[in-house]
GROMACS .gro file of C-alpha atoms in nm:
model
  227
    1MET     CA    1  -0.171  -2.913   5.442
    2ALA     CA    2   0.157  -3.012   5.604
    3ASN     CA    3   0.480  -3.165   5.487
    4HIS     CA    4   0.519  -3.541   5.471
    5SER     CA    5   0.741  -3.564   5.778
    6GLN     CA    6   0.483  -3.380   5.991
    7LEU     CA    7   0.761  -3.157   6.124
    8GLY     CA    8   0.806  -2.784   6.081
    9PHE     CA    9   0.564  -2.536   5.932
   10GLN     CA   10   0.295  -2.599   5.677
   11ASP     CA   11   0.392  -2.519   5.320
   12ALA     CA   12   0.391  -2.142   5.276
   13SER     CA   13   0.117  -2.019   5.043
   14SER     CA   14   0.155  -1.643   5.086
   15PRO     CA   15   0.450  -1.400   5.068
   16ILE     CA   16   0.421  -1.322   5.440
   17MET     CA   17   0.441  -1.688   5.538
   18GLU     CA   18   0.744  -1.732   5.313
   19GLU     CA   19   0.913  -1.444   5.495
   20LEU     CA   20   0.821  -1.590   5.835
   21THR     CA   21   0.962  -1.929   5.738
   22GLN     CA   22   1.288  -1.772   5.621
   23PHE     CA   23   1.314  -1.568   5.942
   24HIS     CA   24   1.255  -1.883   6.147
   25ASP     CA   25   1.541  -2.058   5.966
   26HIS     CA   26   1.761  -1.750   6.011
   27ALA     CA   27   1.692  -1.732   6.386
   28LEU     CA   28   1.751  -2.107   6.417
   29MET     CA   29   2.094  -2.075   6.258
   30VAL     CA   30   2.182  -1.788   6.494
   31ALA     CA   31   2.078  -1.999   6.794
   32LEU     CA   32   2.277  -2.295   6.659
   33SER     CA   33   2.586  -2.077   6.622
   34ILE     CA   34   2.554  -1.951   6.981
   35CYS     CA   35   2.515  -2.305   7.117
   36THR     CA   36   2.817  -2.422   6.916
   37LEU     CA   37   3.032  -2.136   7.049
   38VAL     CA   38   2.925  -2.197   7.409
   39LEU     CA   39   2.994  -2.571   7.384
   40TYR     CA   40   3.334  -2.497   7.228
   41LEU     CA   41   3.428  -2.265   7.515
   42LEU     CA   42   3.302  -2.510   7.778
   43ALA     CA   43   3.504  -2.791   7.623
   44HIS     CA   44   3.820  -2.579   7.629
   45MET     CA   45   3.756  -2.476   7.989
   46LEU     CA   46   3.708  -2.838   8.101
   47THR     CA   47   4.025  -2.949   7.929
   48GLY     CA   48   4.224  -2.661   8.077
   49LYS     CA   49   4.302  -2.496   7.743
   50LEU     CA   50   4.109  -2.182   7.835
   51THR     CA   51   4.201  -2.025   8.169
   52SER     CA   52   4.247  -1.682   8.318
   53ASN     CA   53   4.614  -1.708   8.226
   54THR     CA   54   4.545  -1.748   7.853
   55VAL     CA   55   4.263  -1.491   7.814
   56SER     CA   56   4.249  -1.156   7.991
   57ALA     CA   57   3.936  -1.028   8.162
   58GLN     CA   58   3.927  -0.723   7.934
   59GLU     CA   59   3.912  -0.939   7.622
   60ILE     CA   60   3.630  -1.148   7.766
   61GLU     CA   61   3.430  -0.836   7.855
   62LEU     CA   62   3.468  -0.705   7.500
   63VAL     CA   63   3.350  -1.034   7.354
   64TRP     CA   64   3.042  -1.073   7.575
   65THR     CA   65   2.945  -0.708   7.512
   66ILE     CA   66   2.995  -0.685   7.135
   67LEU     CA   67   2.883  -1.035   7.038
   68PRO     CA   68   2.532  -1.017   7.199
   69ALA     CA   69   2.481  -0.673   7.042
   70MET     CA   70   2.562  -0.815   6.700
   71VAL     CA   71   2.324  -1.107   6.758
   72LEU     CA   72   2.041  -0.870   6.854
   73ILE     CA   73   2.097  -0.665   6.539
   74MET     CA   74   2.094  -0.979   6.323
   75LEU     CA   75   1.756  -1.074   6.472
   76ALA     CA   76   1.599  -0.730   6.503
   77LEU     CA   77   1.647  -0.601   6.147
   78PRO     CA   78   1.466  -0.883   5.960
   79SER     CA   79   1.205  -0.905   6.237
   80LEU     CA   80   1.114  -0.536   6.210
   81ARG     CA   81   1.099  -0.568   5.831
   82ILE     CA   82   0.846  -0.851   5.852
   83LEU     CA   83   0.638  -0.668   6.115
   84TYR     CA   84   0.616  -0.367   5.884
   85MET     CA   85   0.511  -0.588   5.592
   86MET     CA   86   0.238  -0.753   5.802
   87ASP     CA   87   0.095  -0.423   5.925
   88GLU     CA   88   0.108  -0.239   5.592
   89ILE     CA   89  -0.218  -0.278   5.399
   90ASN     CA   90  -0.219  -0.072   5.079
   91GLN     CA   91  -0.521  -0.068   4.848
   92PRO     CA   92  -0.663  -0.417   4.912
   93ASP     CA   93  -0.845  -0.582   4.623
   94LEU     CA   94  -1.105  -0.741   4.850
   95THR     CA   95  -1.230  -0.682   5.204
   96LEU     CA   96  -1.358  -0.973   5.412
   97LYS     CA   97  -1.511  -0.938   5.757
   98ALA     CA   98  -1.483  -1.237   5.992
   99ILE     CA   99  -1.703  -1.240   6.303
  100GLY     CA  100  -1.643  -1.504   6.570
  101HIS     CA  101  -1.934  -1.662   6.757
  102GLN     CA  102  -1.963  -1.950   7.001
  103TRP     CA  103  -1.884  -2.162   6.803
  104TYR     CA  104  -1.887  -2.071   6.436
  105TRP     CA  105  -1.775  -1.792   6.204
  106THR     CA  106  -1.978  -1.539   6.008
  107TYR     CA  107  -1.825  -1.389   5.693
  108GLU     CA  108  -1.922  -1.070   5.515
  109TYR     CA  109  -1.793  -0.963   5.174
  110THR     CA  110  -1.845  -0.594   5.237
  111ASP     CA  111  -1.720  -0.485   4.893
  112LEU     CA  112  -1.952  -0.720   4.705
  113LYS     CA  113  -2.314  -0.633   4.777
  114ASP     CA  114  -2.270  -0.737   5.145
  115LEU     CA  115  -2.268  -1.110   5.075
  116THR     CA  116  -2.299  -1.277   5.419
  117PHE     CA  117  -2.301  -1.638   5.535
  118ASP     CA  118  -2.228  -1.851   5.841
  119SER     CA  119  -1.960  -2.118   5.841
  120TYR     CA  120  -2.016  -2.423   6.066
  121MET     CA  121  -1.799  -2.728   6.112
  122ILE     CA  122  -1.934  -3.040   5.941
  123PRO     CA  123  -2.005  -3.311   6.203
  124THR     CA  124  -1.801  -3.628   6.169
  125ALA     CA  125  -2.111  -3.834   6.092
  126ASP     CA  126  -2.191  -3.611   5.791
  127LEU     CA  127  -1.835  -3.571   5.667
  128PRO     CA  128  -1.784  -3.663   5.299
  129LEU     CA  129  -1.527  -3.930   5.221
  130GLY     CA  130  -1.173  -3.793   5.196
  131HIS     CA  131  -1.237  -3.471   5.389
  132PHE     CA  132  -1.055  -3.371   5.707
  133ARG     CA  133  -1.224  -3.446   6.038
  134LEU     CA  134  -1.284  -3.139   6.261
  135LEU     CA  135  -1.149  -2.911   5.987
  136GLU     CA  136  -1.411  -2.909   5.710
  137VAL     CA  137  -1.696  -2.656   5.706
  138ASP     CA  138  -2.026  -2.627   5.524
  139HIS     CA  139  -1.940  -2.290   5.365
  140ARG     CA  140  -1.581  -2.209   5.275
  141VAL     CA  141  -1.427  -1.864   5.240
  142ILE     CA  142  -1.362  -1.818   4.868
  143VAL     CA  143  -1.090  -1.571   4.766
  144PRO     CA  144  -0.916  -1.499   4.433
  145THR     CA  145  -0.550  -1.589   4.393
  146GLY     CA  146  -0.298  -1.312   4.335
  147SER     CA  147  -0.520  -1.053   4.507
  148THR     CA  148  -0.460  -0.874   4.837
  149VAL     CA  149  -0.740  -0.963   5.078
  150ARG     CA  150  -0.795  -0.746   5.383
  151VAL     CA  151  -0.961  -0.930   5.672
  152ILE     CA  152  -1.143  -0.732   5.939
  153VAL     CA  153  -1.177  -0.951   6.247
  154THR     CA  154  -1.412  -0.907   6.541
  155ALA     CA  155  -1.624  -1.117   6.778
  156ASP     CA  156  -1.982  -1.119   6.893
  157ASP     CA  157  -1.948  -1.275   7.239
  158VAL     CA  158  -1.605  -1.379   7.370
  159LEU     CA  159  -1.244  -1.372   7.250
  160HIS     CA  160  -1.169  -1.573   6.936
  161SER     CA  161  -0.873  -1.579   6.697
  162TRP     CA  162  -0.883  -1.611   6.318
  163ALA     CA  163  -0.576  -1.812   6.220
  164VAL     CA  164  -0.466  -1.984   5.898
  165PRO     CA  165  -0.105  -2.107   5.945
  166SER     CA  166  -0.013  -2.166   5.579
  167LEU     CA  167  -0.113  -1.806   5.497
  168GLY     CA  168   0.076  -1.656   5.792
  169VAL     CA  169  -0.242  -1.509   5.941
  170LYS     CA  170  -0.338  -1.502   6.310
  171THR     CA  171  -0.551  -1.215   6.440
  172ASP     CA  172  -0.750  -1.194   6.763
  173ALA     CA  173  -1.125  -1.139   6.742
  174ILE     CA  174  -1.227  -0.909   7.028
  175PRO     CA  175  -1.588  -0.807   7.104
  176GLY     CA  176  -1.643  -0.436   7.039
  177ARG     CA  177  -1.313  -0.396   6.853
  178LEU     CA  178  -1.203  -0.429   6.491
  179ASN     CA  179  -0.864  -0.582   6.415
  180GLN     CA  180  -0.736  -0.618   6.063
  181THR     CA  181  -0.483  -0.823   5.875
  182SER     CA  182  -0.418  -0.911   5.512
  183PHE     CA  183  -0.290  -1.193   5.297
  184LEU     CA  184  -0.225  -1.276   4.934
  185VAL     CA  185  -0.254  -1.637   4.820
  186ASN     CA  186   0.010  -1.742   4.569
  187ARG     CA  187  -0.160  -2.048   4.424
  188PRO     CA  188  -0.504  -2.212   4.411
  189GLY     CA  189  -0.581  -2.453   4.691
  190VAL     CA  190  -0.768  -2.516   5.013
  191TYR     CA  191  -0.612  -2.387   5.335
  192TYR     CA  192  -0.724  -2.489   5.682
  193GLY     CA  193  -0.710  -2.308   6.014
  194GLN     CA  194  -0.883  -2.300   6.350
  195CYS     CA  195  -0.976  -2.060   6.624
  196SER     CA  196  -0.654  -2.010   6.822
  197GLU     CA  197  -0.808  -1.861   7.136
  198ILE     CA  198  -0.961  -2.067   7.417
  199CYS     CA  199  -1.321  -1.952   7.367
  200GLY     CA  200  -1.525  -2.212   7.553
  201ALA     CA  201  -1.625  -2.577   7.558
  202ASN     CA  202  -1.649  -2.609   7.179
  203HIS     CA  203  -1.336  -2.408   7.104
  204SER     CA  204  -1.193  -2.691   6.894
  205PHE     CA  205  -1.504  -2.711   6.676
  206MET     CA  206  -1.492  -2.381   6.486
  207PRO     CA  207  -1.247  -2.439   6.199
  208ILE     CA  208  -1.158  -2.198   5.919
  209VAL     CA  209  -1.137  -2.303   5.554
  210VAL     CA  210  -1.006  -2.065   5.288
  211GLU     CA  211  -1.033  -2.178   4.926
  212ALA     CA  212  -0.827  -1.982   4.676
  213VAL     CA  213  -0.943  -1.994   4.314
  214PRO     CA  214  -0.857  -1.803   3.994
  215LEU     CA  215  -1.029  -1.468   3.953
  216ALA     CA  216  -1.270  -1.595   3.685
  217ASN     CA  217  -1.384  -1.879   3.913
  218PHE     CA  218  -1.427  -1.634   4.202
  219GLU     CA  219  -1.649  -1.410   3.989
  220ASN     CA  220  -1.862  -1.709   3.885
  221TRP     CA  221  -1.895  -1.820   4.250
  222PHE     CA  222  -1.997  -1.472   4.361
  223SER     CA  223  -2.256  -1.433   4.086
  224LEU     CA  224  -2.413  -1.767   4.185
  225SER     CA  225  -2.400  -1.692   4.559
  226SER     CA  226  -2.551  -1.345   4.533
  227SER     CA  227  -2.832  -1.439   4.294
   0.00000   0.00000   0.00000
């Protein structure tokens, strides 16, 4: 669910999250380079090595005009690329509808005979041994690995947000409006998320659990669930 040091992002399990992690590292290196340059200039100014006699005002103006423009380009180009990848949904293999309620989720597999179920958090007293407190649910979202899943997100009462960090997904659920996002899970596993919008007193008690399984296992699960 997270790395052993408990620092940084959760392990990426989708192509989008891998891109977001790489962009984060890229932006961090740009920020580190700027801080290093500024500290270098400050040190030279304090020691008297950099004064108005050694550097002309015209040179300084060129530097602080061209350098920020280059930094913005270095950040904008990969950022726009990732935004396009996140918004582009071409021929999804599966459509899932997530409806937020106070305080649980309802899921509909609209492509598969309208399979519908509610997903509630398991109370701590009923939690099986070894499961995560406040994160486990009674009915998980089952998706096939290697398939593009389109998620249509909405809400029934107030604002919610369907978010699974390791999949790079976070979409607001707004009453009367349909938002959509997509993800593709690289490997089998169980991925946890939570509602990321302050939606009331029990906001912290409506987790999201996505279980990715091979396609054959998904078909077996669906045949059992729909029978």
